[in-house]
GROMACS .gro file of C-alpha atoms in nm:
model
  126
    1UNK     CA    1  -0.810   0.114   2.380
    2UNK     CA    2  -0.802  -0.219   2.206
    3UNK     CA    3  -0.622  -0.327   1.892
    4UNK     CA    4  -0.766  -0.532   1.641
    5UNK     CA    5  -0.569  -0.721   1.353
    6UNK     CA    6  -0.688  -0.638   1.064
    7UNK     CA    7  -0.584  -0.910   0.750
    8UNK     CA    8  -0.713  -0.974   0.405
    9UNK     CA    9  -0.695  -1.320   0.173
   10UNK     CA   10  -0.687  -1.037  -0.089
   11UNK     CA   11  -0.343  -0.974   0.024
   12UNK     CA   12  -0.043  -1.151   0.039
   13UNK     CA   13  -0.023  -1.288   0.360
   14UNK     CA   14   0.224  -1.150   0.655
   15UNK     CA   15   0.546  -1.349   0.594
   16UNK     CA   16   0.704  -1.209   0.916
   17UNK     CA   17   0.635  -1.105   1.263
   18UNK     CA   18   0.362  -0.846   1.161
   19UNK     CA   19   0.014  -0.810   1.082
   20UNK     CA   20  -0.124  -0.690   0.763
   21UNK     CA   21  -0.283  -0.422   0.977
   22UNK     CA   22  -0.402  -0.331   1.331
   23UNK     CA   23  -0.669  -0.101   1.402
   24UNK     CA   24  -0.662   0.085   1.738
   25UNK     CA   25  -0.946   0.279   1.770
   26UNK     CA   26  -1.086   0.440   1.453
   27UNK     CA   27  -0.722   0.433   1.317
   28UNK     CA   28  -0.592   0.182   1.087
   29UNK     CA   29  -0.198   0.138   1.019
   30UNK     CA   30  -0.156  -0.100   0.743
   31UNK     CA   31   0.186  -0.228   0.704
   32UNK     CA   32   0.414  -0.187   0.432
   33UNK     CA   33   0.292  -0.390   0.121
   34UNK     CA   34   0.539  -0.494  -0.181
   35UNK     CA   35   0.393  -0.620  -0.512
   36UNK     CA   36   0.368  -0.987  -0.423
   37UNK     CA   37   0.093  -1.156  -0.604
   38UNK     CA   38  -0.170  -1.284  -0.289
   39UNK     CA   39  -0.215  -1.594  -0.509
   40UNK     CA   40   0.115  -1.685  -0.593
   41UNK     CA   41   0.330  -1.515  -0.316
   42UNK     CA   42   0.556  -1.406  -0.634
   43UNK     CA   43   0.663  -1.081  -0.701
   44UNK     CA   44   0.514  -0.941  -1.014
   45UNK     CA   45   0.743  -0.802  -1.307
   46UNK     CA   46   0.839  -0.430  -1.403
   47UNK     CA   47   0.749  -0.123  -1.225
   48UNK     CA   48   0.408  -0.033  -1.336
   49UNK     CA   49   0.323  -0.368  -1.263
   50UNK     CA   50   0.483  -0.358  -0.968
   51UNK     CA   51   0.269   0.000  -0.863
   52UNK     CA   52  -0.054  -0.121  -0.932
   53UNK     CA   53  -0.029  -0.453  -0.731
   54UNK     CA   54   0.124  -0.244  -0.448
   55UNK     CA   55  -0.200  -0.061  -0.507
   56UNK     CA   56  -0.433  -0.317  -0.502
   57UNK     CA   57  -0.271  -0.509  -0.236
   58UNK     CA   58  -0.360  -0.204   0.007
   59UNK     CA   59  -0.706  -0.194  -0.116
   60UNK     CA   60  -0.743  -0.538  -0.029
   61UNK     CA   61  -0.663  -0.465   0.326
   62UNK     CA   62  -0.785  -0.126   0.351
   63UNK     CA   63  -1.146  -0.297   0.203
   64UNK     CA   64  -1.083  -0.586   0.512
   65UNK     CA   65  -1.082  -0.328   0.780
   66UNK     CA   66  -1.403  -0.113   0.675
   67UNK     CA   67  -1.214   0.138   0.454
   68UNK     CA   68  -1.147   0.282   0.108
   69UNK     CA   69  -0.885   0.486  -0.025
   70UNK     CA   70  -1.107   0.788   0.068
   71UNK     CA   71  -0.963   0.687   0.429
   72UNK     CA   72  -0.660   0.715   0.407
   73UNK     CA   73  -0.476   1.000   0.560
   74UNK     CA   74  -0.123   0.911   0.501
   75UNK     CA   75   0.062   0.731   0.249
   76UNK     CA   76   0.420   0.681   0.252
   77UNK     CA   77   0.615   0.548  -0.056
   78UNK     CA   78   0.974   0.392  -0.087
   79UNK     CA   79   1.114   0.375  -0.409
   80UNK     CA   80   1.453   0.186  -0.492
   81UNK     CA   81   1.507   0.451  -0.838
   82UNK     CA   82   1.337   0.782  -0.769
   83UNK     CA   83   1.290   0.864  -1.129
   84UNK     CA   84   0.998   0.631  -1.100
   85UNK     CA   85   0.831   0.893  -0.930
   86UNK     CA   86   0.640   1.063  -1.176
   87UNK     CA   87   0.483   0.692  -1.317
   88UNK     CA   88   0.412   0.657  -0.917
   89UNK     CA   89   0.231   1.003  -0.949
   90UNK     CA   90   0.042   0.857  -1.293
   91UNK     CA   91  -0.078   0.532  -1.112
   92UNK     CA   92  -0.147   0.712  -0.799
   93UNK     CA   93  -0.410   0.937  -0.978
   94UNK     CA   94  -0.635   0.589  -1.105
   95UNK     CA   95  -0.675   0.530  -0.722
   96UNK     CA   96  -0.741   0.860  -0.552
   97UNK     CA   97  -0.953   1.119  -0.539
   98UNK     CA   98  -0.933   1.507  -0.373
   99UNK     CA   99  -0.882   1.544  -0.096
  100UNK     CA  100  -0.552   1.349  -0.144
  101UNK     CA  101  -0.395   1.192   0.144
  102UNK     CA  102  -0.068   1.384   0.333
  103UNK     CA  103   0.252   1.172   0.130
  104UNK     CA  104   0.616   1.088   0.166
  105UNK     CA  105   0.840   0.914  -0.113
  106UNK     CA  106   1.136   0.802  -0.003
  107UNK     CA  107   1.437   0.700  -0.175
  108UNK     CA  108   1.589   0.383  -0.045
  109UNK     CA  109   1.871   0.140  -0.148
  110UNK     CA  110   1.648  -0.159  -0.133
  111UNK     CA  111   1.360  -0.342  -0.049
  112UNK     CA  112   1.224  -0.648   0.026
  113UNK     CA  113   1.214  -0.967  -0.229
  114UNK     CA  114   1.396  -0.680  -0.488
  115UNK     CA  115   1.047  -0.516  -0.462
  116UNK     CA  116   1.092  -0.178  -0.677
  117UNK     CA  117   0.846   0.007  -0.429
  118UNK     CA  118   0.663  -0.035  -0.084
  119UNK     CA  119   0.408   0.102   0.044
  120UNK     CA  120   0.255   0.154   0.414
  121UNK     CA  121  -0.057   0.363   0.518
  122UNK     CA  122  -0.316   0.504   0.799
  123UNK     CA  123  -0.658   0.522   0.744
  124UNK     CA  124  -0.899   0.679   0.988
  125UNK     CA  125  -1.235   0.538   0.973
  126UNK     CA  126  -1.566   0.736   1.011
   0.00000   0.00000   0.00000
């Protein structure tokens, strides 16, 4: 099976040793995205803020590799304050529809840049 990097001028660009996403297959596993602005490479400000460029930053890529959020089949979520949860939920709703992808939030002491969430998913592609 052959891999395929998958990346997106959408999206800010990998600033490590990763790709924005590699598709093996009909599978896509997009790396974790924080709310940097593509543009700017800044982080954007407050939480909700924060969600929905996390958001679209995964559309971008998800978009680049043949995909839509219908696609995805697992979402994980790391948040550096759980009680954010239930604003994650809110935001979470303007981007999906049923069926809703499989989930994990996870709780975690911090995150990249000072990020307040991350996000990573897999797609499978018809």
């Amino acid at each position: 099976m052959s891999k395929t990097v998958i990346t997106s001028d959408k999206a800010p660009a990998a600033i490590g040793t990763y790709s924005q996403a590699i598709k093996a297959g009909n599978t896509v596993y997009m790396s974790g995205q924080i709310p940097l602005d593509p543009v700017s490479m800044e982080l954007v400000e407050g939480f909700e803020a924060q969600t929905v460029q996390v958001f679209e930053n995964l559309k971008a890529v998800a978009e680049a590799a043949g995909g839509s959020f219908k696609d995805i089949v697992k979402l994980n979520i790391f948040l550096t304050d759980l009680s954010h949860f239930a604003k994650v939920n809110e935001i979470m709703g303007r981007y999906f529809e049923q069926p809703y992808p499989a989930r994990a939030a996870i709780g975690v002491a911090a995150l990249p840049r000072g990020s307040l969430v991350e996000m990573d998913a897999i797609l499978v592609l018809e």
